[in-house]
Short mmCIF file of C-alpha atoms in Angstrom, two decimals:
data_model
loop_
_atom_site.label_atom_id
_atom_site.label_comp_id
_atom_site.label_asym_id
_atom_site.label_seq_id
_atom_site.Cartn_x
_atom_site.Cartn_y
_atom_site.Cartn_z
CA MET A 1 -35.73 3.03 -1.47
CA GLU A 2 -37.13 2.31 -4.95
CA VAL A 3 -33.72 2.66 -6.58
CA ARG A 4 -32.15 0.34 -4.00
CA SER A 5 -34.84 -2.26 -4.48
CA GLN A 6 -34.45 -2.06 -8.25
CA CYS A 7 -30.70 -2.65 -7.94
CA CYS A 8 -31.31 -5.61 -5.74
CA ASN A 9 -33.81 -6.93 -8.25
CA MET A 10 -31.24 -6.67 -10.99
CA VAL A 11 -28.75 -8.72 -9.04
CA GLN A 12 -31.09 -11.38 -7.65
CA PRO A 13 -34.88 -11.45 -7.54
CA PRO A 14 -36.19 -11.51 -3.96
CA PRO A 15 -38.19 -14.57 -2.88
CA ALA A 16 -41.90 -14.36 -2.32
CA GLN A 17 -42.60 -12.83 1.09
CA CYS A 18 -45.68 -12.46 3.18
CA PRO A 19 -46.96 -8.97 4.13
CA ALA A 20 -45.49 -9.23 7.63
CA GLU A 21 -42.03 -9.81 6.17
CA LEU A 22 -42.47 -6.85 3.82
CA GLN A 23 -43.29 -4.60 6.77
CA GLU A 24 -40.15 -5.72 8.59
CA GLU A 25 -38.05 -5.05 5.46
CA GLN A 26 -39.51 -1.54 5.04
CA ALA A 27 -38.76 -0.75 8.68
CA GLY A 28 -35.03 -0.60 7.83
CA PRO A 29 -32.03 -2.86 8.40
CA SER A 30 -31.43 -1.55 11.93
CA SER A 31 -34.74 -2.83 13.25
CA ALA A 32 -34.67 -6.17 11.39
CA PRO A 33 -33.98 -9.11 13.69
CA PRO A 34 -30.85 -11.16 12.92
CA LEU A 35 -31.35 -14.35 11.00
CA PRO A 36 -31.33 -17.42 13.26
CA VAL A 37 -28.29 -19.63 12.87
CA LYS A 38 -29.09 -23.29 12.55
CA LYS A 39 -27.14 -25.46 14.95
CA HIS A 40 -26.59 -28.22 12.41
CA GLN A 41 -24.80 -25.91 9.97
CA VAL A 42 -21.10 -26.77 9.78
CA PRO A 43 -18.40 -24.93 7.86
CA GLU A 44 -17.74 -26.43 4.46
CA GLU A 45 -14.13 -27.30 5.28
CA GLU A 46 -15.24 -29.62 8.10
CA VAL A 47 -17.56 -31.76 5.96
CA CYS A 48 -16.28 -34.94 4.33
CA GLY A 49 -16.32 -34.56 0.56
CA LEU A 50 -17.24 -38.21 -0.02
CA CYS A 51 -19.95 -39.00 2.55
CA ARG A 52 -21.04 -35.36 3.07
CA ARG A 53 -21.12 -35.82 6.83
CA ALA A 54 -19.49 -33.66 9.45
CA HIS A 55 -20.09 -35.33 12.81
CA CYS A 56 -19.35 -39.04 12.77
CA ASP A 57 -17.87 -41.46 15.23
CA PRO A 58 -14.09 -41.62 14.62
CA GLU A 59 -14.15 -45.33 15.45
CA VAL A 60 -16.45 -45.82 12.44
CA VAL A 61 -15.14 -43.41 9.79
CA GLY A 62 -11.63 -42.74 11.08
CA GLN A 63 -9.94 -39.36 11.27
CA LEU A 64 -11.08 -36.37 9.22
CA CYS A 65 -8.21 -35.27 6.96
CA CYS A 66 -8.23 -31.64 5.75
CA GLN A 67 -5.84 -29.91 3.35
CA ASP A 68 -6.22 -27.13 0.78
CA GLY A 69 -9.99 -26.94 1.24
CA LEU A 70 -10.47 -30.69 0.87
CA CYS A 71 -11.77 -32.82 3.76
CA VAL A 72 -12.36 -36.57 3.67
CA HIS A 73 -12.67 -39.31 6.25
CA GLU A 74 -9.93 -41.89 6.47
CA ASN A 75 -12.18 -44.92 5.94
CA CYS A 76 -14.09 -43.19 3.14
CA LEU A 77 -10.77 -42.94 1.29
CA TYR A 78 -9.82 -46.56 1.84
CA HIS A 79 -13.10 -47.91 0.43
CA ALA A 80 -13.75 -45.48 -2.43
CA SER A 81 -14.05 -47.78 -5.42
CA GLY A 82 -12.25 -45.48 -7.86
CA LEU A 83 -9.28 -44.51 -5.67
CA ILE A 84 -5.82 -46.06 -5.79
CA GLN A 85 -2.90 -45.37 -3.47
CA ARG A 86 -0.27 -44.07 -5.84
CA GLY A 87 1.87 -42.18 -3.35
CA ALA A 88 3.88 -42.93 -0.25
CA ASP A 89 2.25 -43.01 3.15
CA GLU A 90 3.32 -39.45 3.93
CA GLU A 91 2.02 -38.06 0.61
CA GLY A 92 -1.50 -36.67 0.37
CA PHE A 93 -3.88 -38.50 2.69
CA TYR A 94 -2.43 -41.91 3.64
CA GLY A 95 -0.91 -42.26 0.17
CA PHE A 96 -3.97 -41.01 -1.75
CA LEU A 97 -2.88 -38.03 -3.82
CA LEU A 98 -5.07 -34.92 -3.77
CA PRO A 99 -5.61 -34.79 -7.57
CA ASP A 100 -6.87 -38.38 -7.48
CA ILE A 101 -9.28 -37.51 -4.65
CA TRP A 102 -10.68 -34.56 -6.60
CA GLN A 103 -11.16 -36.82 -9.60
CA GLU A 104 -13.00 -39.36 -7.46
CA LEU A 105 -15.30 -36.63 -6.14
CA GLU A 106 -16.22 -35.74 -9.71
CA ARG A 107 -16.86 -39.39 -10.55
CA VAL A 108 -19.29 -40.02 -7.67
CA ALA A 109 -20.99 -36.62 -7.83
CA GLN A 110 -24.02 -38.09 -9.61
CA LYS A 111 -24.08 -41.57 -8.02
CA ARG A 112 -26.86 -41.93 -5.47
CA CYS A 113 -26.55 -43.91 -2.28
CA CYS A 114 -28.91 -46.90 -2.20
CA ILE A 115 -29.53 -46.26 1.50
CA CYS A 116 -29.96 -42.49 1.98
CA ARG A 117 -30.69 -41.71 -1.72
CA LEU A 118 -28.23 -38.79 -1.71
CA ARG A 119 -25.45 -38.23 -4.21
CA GLY A 120 -21.80 -38.98 -3.65
CA ALA A 121 -21.92 -42.76 -3.10
CA SER A 122 -18.31 -43.87 -3.45
CA VAL A 123 -18.42 -47.43 -2.01
CA THR A 124 -19.57 -50.23 -4.31
CA CYS A 125 -20.44 -53.81 -3.40
CA GLN A 126 -17.74 -56.13 -4.73
CA ARG A 127 -20.12 -59.00 -5.36
CA ARG A 128 -20.35 -59.65 -9.09
CA HIS A 129 -23.35 -58.08 -10.81
CA CYS A 130 -24.42 -56.25 -7.62
CA PRO A 131 -25.25 -52.63 -8.49
CA ARG A 132 -25.47 -51.26 -4.95
CA SER A 133 -23.40 -48.20 -4.06
CA PHE A 134 -23.49 -46.37 -0.75
CA HIS A 135 -21.65 -43.96 1.53
CA PHE A 136 -19.30 -45.61 3.98
CA PRO A 137 -21.14 -44.45 7.17
CA CYS A 138 -24.48 -45.33 5.59
CA GLY A 139 -23.23 -48.84 4.91
CA SER A 140 -22.06 -49.25 8.49
CA GLU A 141 -25.49 -48.26 9.76
CA ARG A 142 -27.30 -50.55 7.31
CA GLY A 143 -25.19 -53.64 7.97
CA CYS A 144 -22.66 -53.54 5.13
CA VAL A 145 -19.17 -54.94 5.70
CA SER A 146 -15.98 -53.20 4.58
CA GLN A 147 -12.75 -55.14 5.03
CA PHE A 148 -9.47 -53.53 6.06
CA PHE A 149 -6.95 -55.87 4.46
CA GLY A 150 -5.87 -56.97 1.00
CA GLU A 151 -7.94 -55.15 -1.61
CA PHE A 152 -10.16 -53.41 0.99
CA LYS A 153 -13.34 -54.90 -0.41
CA SER A 154 -16.83 -53.82 0.59
CA PHE A 155 -20.06 -55.81 0.53
CA CYS A 156 -23.68 -54.80 0.89
CA TRP A 157 -26.00 -56.21 3.53
CA LYS A 158 -27.09 -59.07 1.26
CA HIS A 159 -23.64 -60.20 0.17
CA ARG A 160 -21.62 -59.55 3.32
CA PRO A 161 -19.55 -62.38 4.89
CA VAL A 162 -21.20 -64.16 7.81
CA GLN A 163 -19.93 -66.40 10.59
CA ARG A 164 -20.29 -70.18 10.43
CA VAL A 165 -19.45 -70.84 14.07
CA ARG A 166 -21.44 -73.37 16.07
CA ALA A 167 -21.69 -71.30 19.21
CA VAL A 168 -23.37 -72.69 22.30
CA GLN A 169 -26.72 -70.96 22.65
CA GLN A 170 -27.21 -69.48 26.09
CA ASP A 171 -29.80 -67.14 27.48
CA GLN A 172 -28.64 -63.70 28.62
CA THR A 173 -25.09 -64.08 27.34
CA PRO A 174 -23.10 -60.89 28.09
CA CYS A 175 -20.60 -59.12 25.89
CA LEU A 176 -17.10 -59.66 27.26
CA VAL A 177 -16.28 -55.98 26.70
CA CYS A 178 -19.31 -54.04 27.93
CA GLN A 179 -21.09 -56.83 29.87
CA GLU A 180 -24.38 -56.04 28.11
CA VAL A 181 -26.57 -58.78 26.66
CA VAL A 182 -25.80 -59.89 23.08
CA ALA A 183 -27.83 -61.86 20.55
CA ARG A 184 -28.15 -65.61 20.98
CA ARG A 185 -26.75 -66.31 17.50
CA PRO A 186 -23.92 -64.72 15.51
CA CYS A 187 -25.14 -61.82 13.41
CA TYR A 188 -23.89 -58.49 12.12
CA ASP A 189 -23.95 -56.83 15.53
CA THR A 190 -22.84 -59.91 17.51
CA LEU A 191 -19.52 -61.61 16.76
CA VAL A 192 -18.15 -64.86 18.20
CA CYS A 193 -14.57 -66.03 18.67
CA PRO A 194 -13.93 -68.84 16.13
CA THR A 195 -11.53 -70.65 18.46
CA CYS A 196 -13.40 -71.01 21.75
CA ALA A 197 -16.91 -70.31 20.36
CA SER A 198 -17.81 -68.96 23.80
CA ALA A 199 -16.57 -65.37 23.71
CA ARG A 200 -19.20 -63.02 22.31
CA PHE A 201 -19.11 -59.28 21.85
CA HIS A 202 -20.87 -56.45 20.09
CA ARG A 203 -19.32 -55.31 16.83
CA CYS A 204 -18.81 -51.79 18.13
CA CYS A 205 -17.23 -53.08 21.35
CA ILE A 206 -14.70 -55.36 19.67
CA GLN A 207 -13.96 -52.63 17.12
CA GLY A 208 -13.09 -50.21 19.89
CA GLN A 209 -10.87 -52.79 21.54
CA ALA A 210 -9.10 -53.47 18.23
CA LEU A 211 -8.36 -49.77 17.76
CA ARG A 212 -6.94 -49.47 21.26
CA SER A 213 -4.99 -52.74 21.26
CA GLY A 214 -3.50 -52.56 17.79
CA LEU A 215 -2.29 -55.50 15.75
CA HIS A 216 0.37 -56.46 18.29
CA HIS A 217 -1.96 -56.86 21.29
CA PHE A 218 -5.39 -57.68 19.80
CA ARG A 219 -6.63 -61.14 20.79
CA CYS A 220 -9.68 -62.96 22.09
CA PRO A 221 -10.51 -61.63 25.56
CA LEU A 222 -11.44 -65.13 26.75
CA CYS A 223 -9.15 -67.77 25.21
CA GLN A 224 -6.34 -65.35 24.26
CA ASP A 225 -6.11 -66.74 20.73
CA VAL A 226 -4.38 -64.42 18.25
CA ASP A 227 -4.00 -65.82 14.73
CA ALA A 228 -7.40 -67.38 14.08
CA PHE A 229 -9.17 -64.62 16.00
CA GLN A 230 -7.53 -61.80 14.04
CA GLU A 231 -8.13 -63.53 10.72
CA GLU A 232 -11.83 -63.91 11.47
CA MET A 233 -12.21 -60.34 12.67
CA PHE A 234 -10.47 -59.04 9.55
CA ARG A 235 -12.87 -61.05 7.38
CA LEU A 236 -15.90 -59.63 9.22
CA GLY A 237 -14.84 -56.03 8.70
CA ILE A 238 -13.07 -55.19 11.97
CA LYS A 239 -10.33 -52.61 11.51
CA ILE A 240 -7.12 -53.63 13.30
CA PRO A 241 -4.47 -50.92 12.86
CA ASP A 242 -0.90 -52.09 12.35
CA ARG A 243 0.62 -50.27 15.32
CA ASP A 244 1.39 -50.70 18.97
CA ALA A 245 -1.28 -50.47 21.65
CA ALA A 246 -2.68 -47.08 22.57
CA TRP A 247 -1.51 -47.41 26.16
CA GLU A 248 2.05 -47.91 24.91
CA GLU A 249 2.01 -44.94 22.55
CA ASP A 250 0.46 -42.51 25.02
CA GLY A 251 3.35 -42.92 27.45
CA ALA A 252 1.36 -44.63 30.19
CA PHE A 253 4.56 -46.27 31.50
CA ALA A 254 6.84 -43.29 31.02
CA ASP A 255 7.22 -42.84 34.77
CA GLN A 256 8.90 -46.25 35.01
CA HIS A 257 11.79 -44.97 32.90
CA VAL A 258 12.49 -42.03 35.23
CA ARG A 259 15.73 -42.51 37.16
CA HIS A 260 15.93 -41.58 40.83
CA SER A 261 18.03 -38.44 41.18
CA SER A 262 18.30 -37.31 44.80
CA CYS A 263 20.17 -38.16 47.99
CA ASP A 264 17.98 -39.87 50.60
CA ALA A 265 20.46 -39.93 53.47
CA SER A 266 19.05 -38.89 56.84
CA GLN A 267 21.49 -35.99 56.85
CA CYS A 268 22.72 -34.81 53.47
CA LEU A 269 26.12 -33.13 53.73
CA CYS A 270 26.15 -31.61 50.27
CA PRO A 271 26.08 -27.79 50.48
CA VAL A 272 24.34 -27.53 47.11
CA GLY A 273 21.47 -29.81 48.04
CA ARG A 274 20.14 -33.33 47.64
CA LYS A 275 19.71 -32.98 43.87
CA GLU A 276 23.44 -32.48 43.29
CA ALA A 277 24.94 -35.35 41.30
CA GLU A 278 28.52 -35.47 40.06
CA GLU A 279 30.27 -38.18 38.11
CA LYS A 280 33.24 -38.32 40.48
CA GLY A 281 34.11 -37.03 43.90
CA PRO A 282 32.33 -36.92 47.25
CA TRP A 283 29.04 -35.81 45.69
CA ARG A 284 28.81 -38.76 43.33
CA LEU A 285 25.24 -40.05 43.49
CA LEU A 286 24.86 -43.78 44.01
CA LEU A 287 21.56 -45.59 43.59
CA CYS A 288 20.55 -48.71 45.46
CA SER A 289 21.68 -51.71 43.44
CA SER A 290 18.61 -53.72 44.56
CA CYS A 291 15.59 -51.42 44.33
CA GLY A 292 16.93 -48.33 42.58
CA SER A 293 14.44 -46.13 44.46
CA ARG A 294 16.94 -44.75 47.00
CA GLY A 295 20.09 -42.77 46.48
CA THR A 296 22.94 -41.28 48.44
CA HIS A 297 26.01 -39.17 47.94
CA GLN A 298 29.30 -40.95 48.40
CA LEU A 299 30.23 -38.81 51.39
CA CYS A 300 26.77 -38.81 53.01
CA SER A 301 26.88 -42.59 53.55
CA ALA A 302 30.67 -42.94 53.89
CA VAL A 303 30.95 -45.03 50.74
CA GLY A 304 34.41 -45.74 49.45
CA GLU A 305 35.70 -43.96 46.41
CA ASP A 306 36.15 -47.22 44.49
CA ALA A 307 32.70 -48.55 45.35
CA ASP A 308 30.51 -49.17 42.31
CA SER A 309 27.39 -50.34 44.15
CA TRP A 310 25.47 -49.48 47.28
CA GLU A 311 22.36 -50.80 49.00
CA CYS A 312 19.88 -48.78 51.01
CA GLY A 313 18.80 -49.69 54.53
CA ASP A 314 15.58 -51.29 53.30
CA CYS A 315 17.42 -53.74 51.06
CA SER A 316 20.42 -54.54 53.27
CA ASP A 317 20.69 -55.85 56.84
CA THR A 318 22.91 -52.99 57.94
CA GLY A 319 21.25 -50.81 60.52
CA THR A 320 17.92 -52.61 60.46
CA VAL A 321 16.01 -53.34 63.64
CA PRO A 322 14.47 -56.81 64.06
CA PRO A 323 10.72 -56.93 64.50
CA VAL A 324 9.23 -56.83 67.93
CA GLU A 325 7.88 -60.37 67.57
CA ALA A 326 11.33 -61.68 66.73
CA VAL A 327 12.83 -60.05 69.83
CA ALA A 328 10.18 -61.53 72.07
CA ASP A 329 10.60 -65.01 70.61
CA SER A 330 14.38 -64.99 70.86
CA SER A 331 14.49 -64.02 74.55
CA PRO A 332 14.51 -66.90 77.13
CA PRO A 333 11.29 -67.45 79.07
CA ALA A 334 11.19 -65.73 82.44
CA PRO A 335 11.08 -67.98 85.52
CA GLY A 336 7.82 -68.26 87.40
CA PRO A 337 4.26 -68.95 86.47
CA SER A 338 2.96 -68.08 83.06
CA ARG A 339 0.23 -65.50 82.56
CA SER A 340 -1.61 -67.66 80.08
CA ALA A 341 -2.03 -70.68 82.40
CA PRO A 342 -2.69 -70.78 86.16
CA ALA A 343 0.21 -71.77 88.42
CA PRO A 344 0.07 -75.22 90.00
CA GLY A 345 -1.70 -75.23 93.35
CA THR A 346 -3.71 -72.10 92.69
CA LEU A 347 -7.42 -71.67 93.27
CA ALA A 348 -8.17 -71.94 89.54
CA GLU A 349 -6.45 -75.32 89.32
CA VAL A 350 -8.30 -76.63 92.34
CA LYS A 351 -11.61 -75.48 90.92
CA GLU A 352 -10.87 -77.15 87.64
CA ALA A 353 -9.98 -80.40 89.41
CA GLY A 354 -13.15 -80.22 91.47
CA ILE A 355 -15.31 -79.79 88.42
CA LEU A 356 -13.69 -82.78 86.75
CA GLU A 357 -14.31 -84.93 89.88
CA GLY A 358 -17.95 -83.81 90.18
CA HIS A 359 -17.60 -81.74 93.43
CA PRO A 360 -20.04 -78.85 93.77
CA ASN A 361 -18.65 -75.36 93.86
CA SER A 362 -19.71 -74.90 97.51
CA GLN A 363 -17.37 -77.67 98.68
CA LEU A 364 -14.34 -76.17 96.96
CA PRO A 365 -12.00 -74.31 99.25
CA SER A 366 -11.89 -70.55 98.86
CA GLU A 367 -8.18 -70.34 99.75
CA PRO A 368 -5.30 -71.56 97.65
CA MET A 369 -4.13 -75.07 98.54
CA SER A 370 -0.68 -76.48 98.51
CA ASN A 371 0.67 -78.76 95.87
CA GLU A 372 -0.06 -81.80 98.02
CA ARG A 373 -3.41 -83.17 96.92
CA ALA A 374 -3.70 -86.20 99.21
CA ASP A 375 -7.31 -85.37 100.12
CA LEU A 376 -8.38 -85.79 96.48
CA PRO A 377 -9.00 -89.35 95.32
#
């Protein structure tokens, strides 16, 4: 035990321990409890090398790019003051070469963030003579603005661009995206459409909509303006990716491009089955030329060999049955009294006439009378 402790002391001196810890160490490694693992510990390869954060909202910092032991957030790369895109889009991380990223990490290793006071501040305010530097996520939390166009400039909370829109002040104005209440005046967290000056939204809400809509579909939710609205959102630090909408890329409408591929005849004659489809011959599959949602084999519906089009029973008048109301209306009226109105000379008619003339019900006859009404004035 003494030799082992001396060897350990030669390698690394043990930290100061209380007597209880010494007793647990002397009891042997088998009886020592395992060291508790802290939940906030994250493997080194999953931590951004620039902002030193692991768990951030992707809508704020972008995707986490990892390669060869280097991990950085997408937006941290774009706004690092000492980085330049020298490669193509498919090289490195979005055109930032890995040697340049390592060099930038060395440059900002001793620069402290003016917000969290930790090292690694890579974003610098572009206002002249402003010395503030900060991490990208720290700047987003503090109210800094980082633009995603042109030179990708960043500004601190004192020099950030602000809106000069004369918006109509209303009490309890909701955000058009989340329907929660927004501030009465434009500020960092509340943005206003410059065109209609009535549409208001939270910064995080309109940022999420911009990421989902893309440059080709992003517009004001209220007045549908595109050019002026996008220009103002770009200036205020909203990231609008130059791509199609998310619902277009995810294949949300892929089912609309699926072609019908089965015979829907009441009795399919094909021995192989309804899914059989040949280019020529009796088992050539024809789709309805009107709806395209029904199909039939050439032989199953007795279609000619030279026929290029075919319509199903729902789209054509062949074999359809007219509605019941149409049949009833087209038939001639049956002779005799109608069920909806009493026949002339009946008891109901006499009662009605008596009421109109002011006769009491007791003086009305209880038996039907003839059509001759000479006794009535």
